[in-house]
Amino acid sequence: MTAVDESNTSVVARRADALLRVEQVQKYFPITGGGLLKRKVGDVKAVESISFDVVPGETLGVVGESGCGKSTAGRTVMKLLDPTGGKIEFEGRDITHLSRKEMVPLRREMQMIFQDPYSSLNPRHTVGSIISAPFKVQGVKPTRGVQAEVQDLMARVGLNPEHYNRYPNEFSGGQRQRIGIARAIALRPKLIVCDEPVSALDVSIQAQVVNLLEDLQDEFRLAYIFIAHDLSVVRHISDRIAVMYLGRIMELAESERIYKAPLHPYTHALTSAVPLPDPRAERSRERILLHGDLPSPINPPSGCVFRTRCPKAQDRCAQEIPVLRELAPGHYGACHFPEERHLI
Amino acid sequence: MSDPFLQVKDLRVQFPTEDGVVSAVDGVDFAVAKNKVLAIVGESGSGKSVTSQAIMGLINRKTAKVTGEIRLDGEELLTARPEQVRSLRGKRMAMIFQDPLSSLHPFYSIGKQLVEAVNVHQDVSRSAAMQQARDMLDRVGIPNPDRRLKDYPHNLSGGMRQRVMIAMALLNNPELLIADEPTTALDVTVQAQIINLLRDLQREFGTAIILITHDLGVVADMADDVVVMYGGRVVERGSIDDIYYRPEMPYTWGLLGSVPRMDAGRNERLQPIPGQPPSLIRLPKGCVFRPRCAYHELVPGNRCDTERPDLLPVTPEHAVRCHLDPAQRREIAAERLGVATADPAMEDK
């Protein structure tokens, strides 16, 4: 359990127009022992000092495999979870320690879309009341009345406005995701955190929803944090991508660079593992196989967390945590031995 | 091609429900040879999983009507006695599922479950069975197999459980392996390991594999031949290159256009298929894909509305269920799929 805080020197250049800025944010979940006292015996280090920012109209993709902390990161920057450490700024204002109540007005500006369109909609509420809930919570009275506004929103996301009084179970998975999207854009937010928004959908429906998200972004100049495990989808929609592993950002760069010239060995393995829908390309492709399993986030490896599975690991990797640093203009990596490779 | 190991002819599976009869599988034909991978591709409700369950004899014949022909190495399965099918299952044919937790018993150790799988089909001692189990765990790449035999499913990670399930399926050296979404629940790096493993095992045992998936990347990586299903019917069938580089069915074009490609330019807009998959209770009278097809107007006389298209051969291996004129189809395909998927035969020369 050494060498945790030394890494806090990593620097991601500050962009003046940042909408959301996240600095060294940590999220630990305490583990308590049995018995009466519930003594704390350790922490699950779900997110370990991550830094990034998002500018208006931009999509930041966050990719990584299960257990890498990407969903926790999304919930923490939304302040649905309280960060253990670090700083979160929204439009230049420090929101790290705002209470739930103080956050309410800010919810107009930042919204969330969830993976499971089945469990994120109340089955006993009509679509109309689900989509209009943000108006009620925020005390907003649309000039033309709530129903007209909601029906406009429904039309905008490709739902039939006449279905205003129907219940979620009368809609298919793709349509339910559209309901979730209509609710998220109701108050014209500036930022939407999308947590695996298309993972539960069939391919043809997935493409419809991705296109809708892109259209809404152009129309309202929305910023997205797009969290997903599917690298092809993330690459398609994102301007920049953060690759996470065991709670840390391993690499952060423009989408093109993450796929065409990744520098981090984990990104190499990840991008090479994605099968392309192109049989001829597949036959000649080099695949970097990782061995072993993801280490426990309770007791992560010393030094670089990826070293136990890294084909390039050396002694230094066990001793020193690699800092996320700028390796090429706008291209950040946390590796002692970065190397550009072309794998697609 | 040698004699197919598995031959499915005019398979139909119907479930009567209160709302009407659900035709989950509606006249499906295909064949798989030893040492080959046949991919069945389709979205939810296309009938791909029900087809595989029918082959394995896992459909309750009291609640469903199954007709047609399923021949495993010449032996007809649909009319066989249940005991007969049961003795083949696990021995000559085996299946792996998407979710290993639902097929492993949480209460018994890995070793106990594997030994049971051996003993169902082989009359060997417990220690010999345990040895087989150990060797198979080793073979599927599980470190410390001796220790793992004593573990319970919850002790293992998702990728490890998937390997245990594969080990269990392979214990009796099945000649046919049906893999139903074998990697869907897994992370990509684990998926790559599992695909590699299946490929190695096939090389070693010459297994015929039916791969059921919606992931066109995994198909491109593994399959020799592809069957595209929609609304319970086979809408296109061909070699892997036919389907990816010379697809002729509008639904196949739609699927290929819907997938974001990591190797394509980022700003290319996806071309989704409009609308929803059909209800299997009230299937359209003509072509099942007609309500979502952008090209039905090119077919004279409303045939797409009134007449069910047949699965007609384009070449001996490649067949398509579509009323469009073949020349017209090729023209549209070239235009829709562009240069990225141009005919590779041309480049080969």
XYZ file of C-alpha atoms in Angstrom:
693
model
C 0.000 0.000 0.000
C 2.788 2.381 -0.845
C 3.153 5.054 -3.408
C -0.349 6.359 -3.795
C -0.070 10.066 -3.362
C 3.124 10.687 -5.274
C 1.155 10.326 -8.465
C -0.803 13.437 -7.709
C 1.515 15.468 -9.809
C -0.013 14.416 -13.099
C -1.065 17.387 -15.102
C -3.649 17.680 -17.798
C -3.366 21.063 -19.454
C -6.152 23.425 -18.448
C -8.401 24.492 -21.265
C -9.810 27.981 -20.711
C -13.308 27.179 -21.954
C -13.727 23.968 -19.956
C -17.318 23.260 -18.949
C -16.402 20.516 -16.521
C -12.997 20.121 -15.009
C -11.984 17.133 -12.916
C -8.719 17.208 -10.975
C -7.207 14.249 -9.136
C -10.634 12.932 -8.237
C -10.715 9.829 -6.088
C -13.588 7.638 -5.020
C -13.018 4.985 -2.380
C -15.688 2.716 -0.961
C -14.887 1.681 2.604
C -14.929 -2.004 3.521
C -16.060 -2.620 7.044
C -15.268 -5.670 9.100
C -17.867 -7.856 10.717
C -18.869 -7.529 14.340
C -20.590 -4.767 16.223
C -18.181 -1.935 15.664
C -18.065 -2.162 11.872
C -14.452 -1.125 11.949
C -13.106 -0.017 8.615
C -10.688 -2.627 7.330
C -9.822 -1.247 3.908
C -10.997 0.567 0.818
C -12.133 -0.407 -2.637
C -10.213 2.123 -4.663
C -12.744 2.432 -7.449
C -11.380 5.682 -8.851
C -7.839 6.770 -8.145
C -6.941 10.372 -8.974
C -8.349 10.978 -12.405
C -8.110 14.298 -14.227
C -9.797 15.481 -17.395
C -11.951 18.270 -18.712
C -14.793 18.641 -21.169
C -15.530 21.699 -23.326
C -18.988 22.643 -24.677
C -20.088 20.602 -27.678
C -17.411 17.990 -27.114
C -17.739 14.258 -26.471
C -15.286 12.677 -24.106
C -15.398 8.890 -24.343
C -14.460 6.850 -21.299
C -13.586 3.243 -22.082
C -12.311 0.362 -20.074
C -13.320 -3.108 -19.028
C -15.626 -4.079 -16.188
C -14.239 -2.993 -12.867
C -12.090 -0.204 -14.273
C -14.113 2.435 -12.449
C -15.625 4.158 -15.466
C -19.196 4.128 -14.168
C -18.109 5.218 -10.687
C -16.123 8.015 -12.310
C -19.238 9.136 -14.195
C -21.393 9.105 -11.082
C -18.756 10.888 -9.046
C -18.291 13.782 -11.463
C -22.102 14.078 -11.580
C -21.940 14.293 -7.780
C -24.283 11.350 -7.435
C -21.467 9.960 -5.299
C -19.325 12.085 -3.020
C -15.708 12.179 -4.135
C -13.165 10.956 -1.569
C -10.611 13.459 -2.802
C -9.839 15.870 -5.610
C -11.727 18.731 -7.130
C -14.640 19.040 -9.552
C -15.382 22.355 -11.246
C -18.413 23.146 -13.343
C -18.210 26.353 -15.390
C -15.343 27.462 -13.200
C -17.239 26.921 -9.954
C -15.955 24.428 -7.409
C -18.786 21.950 -6.834
C -16.770 19.273 -5.022
C -18.343 19.813 -1.639
C -21.807 21.051 -2.567
C -24.612 19.318 -0.728
C -27.369 17.430 -2.469
C -29.657 20.433 -2.023
C -27.087 22.881 -3.322
C -26.674 20.686 -6.365
C -30.357 20.897 -7.364
C -30.087 24.082 -9.455
C -27.021 22.620 -11.174
C -28.978 19.570 -12.266
C -30.498 21.757 -14.958
C -27.076 21.971 -16.515
C -25.912 18.382 -16.091
C -27.993 15.271 -16.715
C -27.476 11.560 -17.034
C -28.634 8.742 -19.333
C -28.412 5.187 -18.039
C -27.679 1.838 -19.597
C -30.780 0.007 -18.663
C -33.845 1.628 -20.165
C -35.960 -0.885 -18.267
C -34.953 -0.022 -14.742
C -34.352 3.709 -15.099
C -38.006 4.490 -15.903
C -40.745 4.195 -13.294
C -43.163 1.572 -14.663
C -46.143 3.200 -12.921
C -45.651 6.635 -14.446
C -46.802 7.613 -17.905
C -44.219 8.688 -20.422
C -45.607 12.218 -20.148
C -45.031 12.383 -16.424
C -41.571 10.790 -16.714
C -40.374 13.305 -19.285
C -41.958 16.260 -17.458
C -40.477 15.285 -14.071
C -37.479 17.624 -14.487
C -39.869 20.593 -14.939
C -41.609 19.718 -11.700
C -38.397 19.181 -9.751
C -36.908 22.434 -10.963
C -40.144 24.416 -10.723
C -39.971 25.333 -14.395
C -43.207 26.266 -16.164
C -42.782 26.059 -19.932
C -44.558 28.988 -21.617
C -46.741 26.804 -23.797
C -47.616 24.422 -21.008
C -45.993 21.193 -19.913
C -47.836 18.870 -22.262
C -47.004 20.805 -25.425
C -43.365 21.019 -24.371
C -43.159 17.302 -23.576
C -44.806 16.395 -26.854
C -42.258 18.528 -28.676
C -39.501 16.683 -26.866
C -41.053 13.348 -27.757
C -41.211 14.297 -31.418
C -37.629 15.546 -31.236
C -36.294 12.184 -30.031
C -38.377 10.205 -32.525
C -41.291 9.123 -30.341
C -44.907 9.528 -31.357
C -46.256 12.514 -29.326
C -49.650 10.835 -29.193
C -48.157 8.201 -26.903
C -47.977 10.809 -24.141
C -50.224 8.794 -21.828
C -48.663 5.379 -22.351
C -46.568 3.469 -19.843
C -42.928 2.368 -20.301
C -43.838 -1.295 -20.731
C -45.650 -0.418 -23.953
C -42.363 0.632 -25.563
C -39.455 -1.370 -26.959
C -35.925 -1.095 -25.584
C -34.823 1.461 -28.154
C -37.928 3.573 -27.583
C -37.409 3.476 -23.826
C -33.901 4.744 -24.300
C -35.424 7.605 -26.318
C -37.690 8.356 -23.351
C -34.620 8.555 -21.111
C -32.968 10.882 -23.614
C -36.049 13.133 -23.833
C -36.058 13.427 -20.043
C -32.341 14.244 -20.018
C -32.632 17.059 -22.580
C -35.881 18.518 -21.182
C -34.130 21.354 -19.344
C -31.596 21.980 -22.130
C -28.564 20.894 -20.082
C -25.020 21.672 -21.128
C -23.566 18.308 -20.167
C -24.971 14.791 -20.286
C -23.177 11.822 -18.790
C -24.200 8.769 -20.831
C -23.436 5.524 -19.008
C -23.485 2.638 -21.519
C -26.493 4.173 -23.291
C -26.637 1.725 -26.191
C -25.151 -1.468 -24.745
C -28.507 -3.142 -24.124
C -29.822 -2.453 -27.624
C -29.759 -4.475 -30.838
C -27.252 -3.322 -33.452
C -29.777 -1.713 -35.786
C -31.480 0.114 -32.903
C -28.133 1.070 -31.389
C -27.253 2.927 -34.573
C -30.560 4.850 -34.425
C -29.836 6.002 -30.874
C -26.218 6.924 -31.631
C -27.393 9.062 -34.547
C -30.000 10.723 -32.336
C -27.375 11.584 -29.714
C -25.179 13.090 -32.419
C -28.048 15.183 -33.807
C -28.977 16.499 -30.374
C -25.378 17.401 -29.712
C -25.209 19.477 -32.891
C -28.541 21.122 -32.180
C -27.973 22.075 -28.537
C -24.171 22.149 -28.440
C -24.260 19.498 -25.745
C -21.158 18.098 -24.142
C -21.200 14.348 -23.530
C -19.223 12.100 -21.282
C -19.843 8.828 -23.067
C -19.007 5.821 -20.915
C -18.977 2.458 -22.667
C -17.075 -0.773 -22.988
C -17.649 -1.018 -26.744
C -14.624 0.623 -28.299
C -16.106 0.841 -31.772
C -19.089 2.859 -30.548
C -16.923 5.086 -28.363
C -14.533 5.745 -31.166
C -17.433 6.612 -33.457
C -18.986 9.200 -31.182
C -16.040 10.670 -29.231
C -13.754 13.621 -29.914
C -11.379 12.573 -27.176
C -11.079 9.321 -25.262
C -9.879 8.415 -21.793
C -8.819 4.785 -21.359
C -9.236 3.565 -17.790
C -7.758 0.575 -16.005
C -8.229 -0.280 -12.342
C -9.432 3.183 -11.397
C -6.837 5.165 -13.259
C -6.626 6.906 -16.600
C -3.962 5.125 -18.630
C -4.207 7.236 -21.738
C -6.109 10.345 -22.796
C -5.995 11.700 -26.323
C -7.963 12.593 -29.390
C -10.060 9.717 -30.622
C -8.037 9.349 -33.851
C -4.812 9.044 -31.904
C -6.139 6.485 -29.423
C -6.936 4.161 -32.313
C -4.264 5.027 -34.837
C -1.271 5.724 -32.630
C -1.872 4.498 -29.070
C 1.096 4.835 -26.732
C 0.078 2.805 -23.701
C 0.516 -1.002 -23.678
C -2.977 -1.417 -22.218
C -4.516 0.603 -25.033
C -2.546 -1.545 -27.475
C -4.057 -4.704 -26.007
C -7.533 -3.216 -25.832
C -7.697 -1.909 -29.396
C -6.078 -5.018 -30.837
C -8.644 -7.215 -29.070
C -11.659 -5.625 -30.754
C -12.635 -7.759 -33.730
C -13.320 -5.688 -36.841
C -16.366 -6.453 -38.976
C -14.044 -7.161 -41.871
C -12.950 -10.793 -42.350
C -9.966 -9.983 -44.547
C -8.571 -7.488 -42.065
C -9.148 -9.988 -39.259
C -7.140 -12.712 -40.991
C -4.021 -10.580 -41.063
C -4.360 -8.724 -37.813
C -1.954 -8.848 -34.928
C -3.648 -9.484 -31.608
C -2.020 -8.773 -28.268
C -3.419 -11.221 -25.749
C -3.395 -10.261 -22.098
C -2.881 -12.966 -19.522
C -4.341 -13.289 -16.091
C -7.193 -11.440 -14.471
C -7.796 -7.899 -13.342
C -6.108 -7.350 -9.947
C -8.261 -6.432 -6.971
C -8.969 -2.713 -6.523
C -8.763 -3.299 -2.751
C -5.091 -4.069 -2.943
C -3.837 -2.840 -6.316
C -0.324 -3.687 -7.510
C 2.432 -1.330 -6.421
C 3.758 1.101 -8.975
C 1.903 0.845 -12.253
C -1.426 -0.968 -11.750
C -1.180 -2.547 -15.192
C 2.288 -4.017 -14.683
C 1.046 -7.474 -13.612
C -0.417 -8.022 -17.094
C 1.824 -5.763 -19.125
C 4.065 -7.412 -21.711
C 6.606 -4.605 -21.316
C 6.794 -4.415 -17.517
C 10.212 -3.890 -15.918
C 11.502 -3.334 -12.388
C 10.805 0.356 -12.457
C 7.110 -0.316 -13.098
C 6.769 -2.040 -9.719
C 8.436 0.766 -7.835
C 7.202 3.976 -9.352
C 3.665 4.986 -10.283
C 3.743 6.372 -13.817
C 2.312 9.872 -13.957
C -0.230 10.808 -16.605
C 1.908 13.170 -18.658
C 1.815 14.799 -22.051
C 3.758 12.514 -24.381
C 2.781 14.265 -27.601
C 0.764 17.465 -28.047
C -2.626 16.821 -26.432
C -1.793 13.144 -25.975
C -1.431 11.996 -22.380
C -0.217 8.636 -21.173
C 0.649 7.048 -17.840
C 3.500 4.731 -18.743
C 7.245 4.578 -18.095
C 7.898 3.018 -21.473
C 5.380 4.428 -23.938
C 5.679 3.338 -27.538
C 3.605 4.260 -30.538
C 2.082 1.252 -32.269
C -0.217 0.879 -35.246
C -2.620 -1.956 -34.735
C -5.586 -1.284 -36.984
C -17.370 -29.940 -49.167
C -17.604 -33.213 -47.294
C -20.919 -34.518 -46.052
C -22.343 -32.069 -43.541
C -22.133 -33.254 -39.974
C -25.308 -31.449 -39.032
C -28.105 -30.870 -41.478
C -31.171 -28.780 -40.631
C -34.071 -28.825 -43.076
C -37.240 -26.779 -43.000
C -37.101 -26.393 -39.223
C -40.189 -24.750 -37.712
C -40.809 -23.947 -34.059
C -44.168 -22.562 -33.016
C -45.251 -21.535 -29.549
C -48.997 -21.218 -29.058
C -49.784 -18.269 -26.737
C -52.935 -16.488 -25.654
C -52.323 -13.787 -28.238
C -51.772 -16.206 -31.078
C -49.138 -18.569 -32.395
C -45.565 -17.265 -32.195
C -43.585 -18.546 -35.156
C -40.136 -18.263 -33.643
C -38.476 -20.309 -36.363
C -40.184 -20.447 -39.716
C -38.598 -22.853 -42.189
C -34.865 -22.752 -41.566
C -32.302 -24.739 -43.576
C -28.568 -24.956 -43.103
C -25.706 -27.404 -42.723
C -22.396 -27.483 -40.863
C -19.389 -29.622 -41.708
C -16.720 -30.899 -39.323
C -13.911 -28.450 -38.698
C -16.042 -25.503 -39.816
C -17.595 -22.571 -38.004
C -21.078 -21.561 -39.075
C -22.247 -18.251 -37.649
C -25.937 -17.559 -37.189
C -26.370 -13.792 -37.098
C -29.461 -11.873 -36.123
C -31.012 -9.531 -33.598
C -33.351 -10.264 -30.705
C -36.332 -12.255 -31.880
C -34.695 -13.426 -35.090
C -35.040 -17.037 -33.952
C -31.327 -17.783 -33.703
C -31.348 -19.045 -30.135
C -34.549 -21.054 -30.546
C -32.942 -22.755 -33.559
C -30.008 -23.849 -31.432
C -32.243 -25.053 -28.627
C -34.211 -27.096 -31.133
C -31.017 -28.775 -32.327
C -30.033 -29.610 -28.773
C -33.499 -30.990 -28.067
C -34.031 -28.403 -25.351
C -37.458 -27.232 -26.455
C -40.347 -28.551 -24.445
C -42.476 -30.353 -26.987
C -45.524 -30.016 -24.779
C -45.535 -26.228 -25.137
C -44.120 -25.903 -28.618
C -44.585 -27.491 -31.992
C -41.307 -28.436 -33.656
C -41.318 -29.768 -37.216
C -38.765 -30.343 -39.960
C -35.607 -32.361 -39.989
C -32.454 -32.207 -37.902
C -29.821 -34.783 -38.825
C -26.694 -35.217 -36.736
C -24.259 -37.387 -38.653
C -27.228 -38.851 -40.523
C -29.286 -39.556 -37.409
C -32.669 -37.840 -37.298
C -33.107 -36.049 -33.954
C -36.613 -34.624 -34.091
C -38.298 -38.016 -34.271
C -35.789 -39.755 -31.983
C -36.815 -40.825 -28.497
C -35.946 -38.288 -25.760
C -33.507 -40.755 -24.106
C -31.704 -41.074 -27.385
C -31.306 -37.304 -27.740
C -30.247 -37.070 -24.115
C -27.465 -39.594 -24.675
C -26.174 -37.530 -27.616
C -26.330 -34.277 -25.722
C -23.110 -33.596 -23.908
C -21.422 -36.434 -25.792
C -21.690 -35.833 -29.525
C -23.083 -32.319 -29.271
C -22.661 -29.730 -26.542
C -23.628 -26.143 -25.979
C -22.126 -23.121 -24.247
C -24.253 -20.204 -23.197
C -23.895 -16.472 -22.802
C -24.220 -16.497 -19.045
C -22.022 -19.088 -17.334
C -23.580 -18.395 -13.943
C -26.922 -19.705 -15.079
C -25.412 -22.948 -16.291
C -23.135 -23.643 -13.327
C -24.700 -24.758 -10.082
C -23.775 -22.291 -7.351
C -23.891 -24.977 -4.668
C -21.444 -27.526 -6.035
C -17.711 -27.234 -6.536
C -16.336 -26.951 -10.070
C -14.769 -30.399 -9.664
C -18.024 -32.063 -8.658
C -19.881 -30.550 -11.592
C -17.223 -31.550 -14.097
C -17.001 -35.083 -12.722
C -20.745 -35.431 -13.043
C -20.543 -34.306 -16.668
C -17.950 -37.026 -17.333
C -19.863 -39.746 -15.524
C -23.114 -39.154 -17.362
C -21.500 -40.450 -20.529
C -18.488 -42.469 -19.432
C -18.320 -45.380 -17.049
C -15.088 -44.414 -15.301
C -14.024 -44.166 -11.667
C -14.340 -40.938 -9.768
C -10.612 -40.397 -9.695
C -10.284 -41.002 -13.431
C -13.117 -38.553 -14.046
C -11.447 -36.028 -11.765
C -8.241 -36.436 -13.732
C -10.112 -35.754 -16.983
C -11.699 -32.687 -15.419
C -8.318 -31.435 -14.254
C -6.741 -31.934 -17.668
C -9.586 -30.136 -19.403
C -9.350 -27.132 -17.069
C -5.670 -27.020 -17.846
C -6.414 -27.217 -21.547
C -8.809 -24.258 -21.508
C -6.119 -22.190 -19.847
C -7.191 -22.111 -16.225
C -4.166 -21.651 -13.974
C -3.883 -23.916 -10.932
C -6.474 -26.459 -12.089
C -6.059 -28.595 -8.976
C -7.057 -25.736 -6.744
C -9.839 -24.596 -9.047
C -11.524 -27.986 -8.864
C -12.298 -27.263 -5.237
C -13.571 -23.752 -5.950
C -17.195 -22.762 -6.354
C -18.517 -20.724 -9.290
C -18.661 -17.524 -7.224
C -14.919 -17.759 -6.561
C -14.169 -17.289 -10.249
C -14.149 -14.238 -12.505
C -16.477 -14.029 -15.502
C -13.799 -15.099 -17.968
C -12.811 -18.050 -15.762
C -16.434 -19.197 -15.441
C -16.789 -19.037 -19.209
C -13.722 -21.252 -19.488
C -15.131 -23.704 -16.959
C -18.327 -23.909 -18.992
C -16.338 -24.466 -22.175
C -14.325 -27.137 -20.372
C -17.550 -28.817 -19.289
C -18.920 -28.728 -22.834
C -15.720 -30.242 -24.229
C -15.206 -32.970 -21.625
C -16.669 -35.726 -23.771
C -15.077 -34.447 -26.988
C -18.300 -33.410 -28.709
C -18.268 -33.333 -32.481
C -20.673 -30.411 -32.610
C -20.389 -27.381 -30.347
C -23.109 -24.746 -30.272
C -21.873 -21.473 -28.796
C -24.754 -19.117 -28.059
C -23.352 -15.605 -27.603
C -20.267 -17.119 -25.928
C -18.448 -13.829 -25.460
C -21.214 -11.253 -25.210
C -20.964 -10.871 -21.445
C -17.185 -10.659 -21.500
C -14.730 -7.806 -21.808
C -12.926 -7.512 -25.125
C -9.553 -8.687 -23.876
C -11.175 -11.766 -22.332
C -13.243 -12.240 -25.470
C -10.037 -12.350 -27.489
C -8.706 -15.069 -25.175
C -11.887 -17.145 -25.470
C -12.012 -16.855 -29.269
C -8.405 -17.993 -29.420
C -9.218 -20.905 -27.172
C -12.183 -22.027 -29.289
C -10.036 -21.840 -32.387
C -7.237 -23.902 -30.828
C -9.680 -26.511 -29.600
C -11.284 -26.755 -33.002
C -7.894 -27.267 -34.606
C -7.199 -30.051 -32.145
C -10.541 -31.879 -32.186
C -11.965 -30.955 -35.595
C -15.216 -29.860 -33.967
C -18.071 -28.416 -36.013
C -19.053 -25.118 -34.366
C -22.284 -23.167 -34.623
C -21.625 -19.659 -33.389
C -24.707 -17.656 -32.511
C -24.091 -13.961 -32.116
C -25.125 -10.455 -33.032
C -21.518 -9.233 -33.033
C -20.344 -8.848 -36.623
C -16.762 -8.420 -35.440
C -16.691 -11.813 -33.731
C -18.275 -13.374 -36.815
C -15.642 -11.850 -39.094
C -12.998 -13.206 -36.771
C -14.237 -16.785 -36.470
C -16.744 -17.923 -39.071
C -16.330 -19.809 -42.345
C -19.976 -19.514 -43.328
C -22.781 -17.235 -42.220
C -26.545 -17.548 -41.955
C -28.388 -14.243 -41.488
C -31.734 -14.635 -39.730
C -34.603 -12.187 -39.494
C -38.112 -12.776 -38.159
C -37.509 -16.522 -37.807
C -36.331 -16.991 -41.382
C -32.989 -17.295 -43.078
C -32.798 -14.174 -45.253
C -29.268 -14.666 -46.562
C -26.721 -17.420 -46.460
C -23.189 -17.589 -47.788
C -19.478 -17.797 -47.166
C -18.012 -15.202 -44.844
C -16.743 -13.214 -47.835
C -20.134 -13.386 -49.564
C -21.839 -11.859 -46.561
C -19.291 -9.115 -45.828
C -18.185 -8.187 -49.341
C -21.033 -9.274 -51.611
C -24.169 -9.048 -49.461
C -27.365 -8.965 -51.465
C -30.157 -8.712 -48.914
C -31.304 -5.264 -47.713
C -31.342 -6.480 -44.091
C -27.705 -7.589 -44.325
C -26.824 -4.173 -45.768
C -28.653 -2.599 -42.852
C -26.742 -4.656 -40.294
C -23.383 -3.874 -41.854
C -24.291 -0.176 -42.082
C -25.369 -0.057 -38.434
C -22.069 -1.172 -36.962
C -19.633 1.577 -36.091
C -16.278 0.617 -37.487
C -13.119 1.304 -35.601
C -11.158 1.281 -38.834
C -13.395 3.731 -40.708
C -13.375 7.507 -40.718
C -14.929 8.822 -37.555
C -17.354 11.201 -39.138
C -19.108 8.668 -41.272
C -22.690 8.629 -40.145
C -24.175 5.281 -39.228
C -26.948 4.014 -41.489
C -29.424 2.406 -39.128
C -32.366 0.275 -40.162
C -35.512 2.287 -39.490
C -38.334 0.854 -37.380
C -38.540 -2.146 -35.095
C -38.094 -5.899 -35.531
C -41.414 -7.611 -36.419
C -43.813 -9.203 -33.995
C -43.568 -12.934 -34.492
C -47.300 -13.325 -33.981
C -48.437 -11.197 -36.874
C -45.715 -11.659 -39.422
C -46.155 -9.664 -42.610
C -47.737 -11.653 -45.408
C -45.003 -11.024 -47.945
C -41.361 -10.439 -47.072
C -40.719 -10.251 -43.296
C -38.333 -7.359 -43.808
C -40.712 -5.357 -46.009
C -41.840 -2.862 -43.259
C -38.240 -1.760 -42.684
C -36.945 -2.089 -46.235
C -36.110 1.041 -48.205
C -36.127 -0.730 -51.558
C -39.512 -2.457 -51.780
C -40.790 0.148 -54.223
C -38.233 -0.974 -56.761
C -40.023 -4.307 -57.016
C -42.928 -4.130 -59.466
C -46.459 -5.175 -58.557
C -46.229 -4.902 -54.737
C -44.740 -8.375 -54.620
C -42.943 -7.597 -51.354
C -46.340 -7.076 -49.720
C -48.109 -10.074 -51.102
C -45.624 -12.773 -51.956
C -43.151 -14.414 -49.634
C -39.752 -14.484 -51.372
C -37.905 -17.801 -51.630
C -34.310 -18.314 -50.583
C -32.773 -18.417 -54.061
C -29.168 -19.201 -54.918
C -26.899 -16.517 -56.358
C -23.970 -18.940 -56.495
C -23.965 -22.529 -55.202
C -22.943 -21.322 -51.712
C -24.672 -17.969 -51.596
C -28.477 -17.661 -51.336
C -30.730 -14.656 -50.779
C -34.390 -14.187 -49.904
C -35.325 -11.021 -51.780
C -37.586 -10.004 -54.665
C -35.174 -7.383 -55.972
C -33.599 -8.105 -59.312
C -30.036 -9.489 -58.789
C -28.409 -6.846 -61.003
C -30.274 -4.153 -59.109
C -29.164 -5.621 -55.776
C -25.527 -5.589 -56.786
C -25.782 -1.984 -57.890
C -27.348 -0.861 -54.602
C -24.847 -2.868 -52.562
C -21.903 -1.272 -54.363
C -23.345 2.155 -53.727
C -24.258 1.564 -50.075
C -21.206 -0.255 -48.912
C -18.788 1.924 -50.845
C -15.099 1.395 -51.314
C -14.371 0.122 -47.818
C -16.047 -3.174 -48.579
C -15.439 -3.370 -52.286
C -15.192 -6.816 -53.817
C -11.963 -8.288 -52.447
C -11.768 -10.747 -55.328
C -10.811 -7.785 -57.472
C -8.012 -6.781 -55.137
C -6.714 -10.309 -54.946
C -5.935 -10.343 -58.627
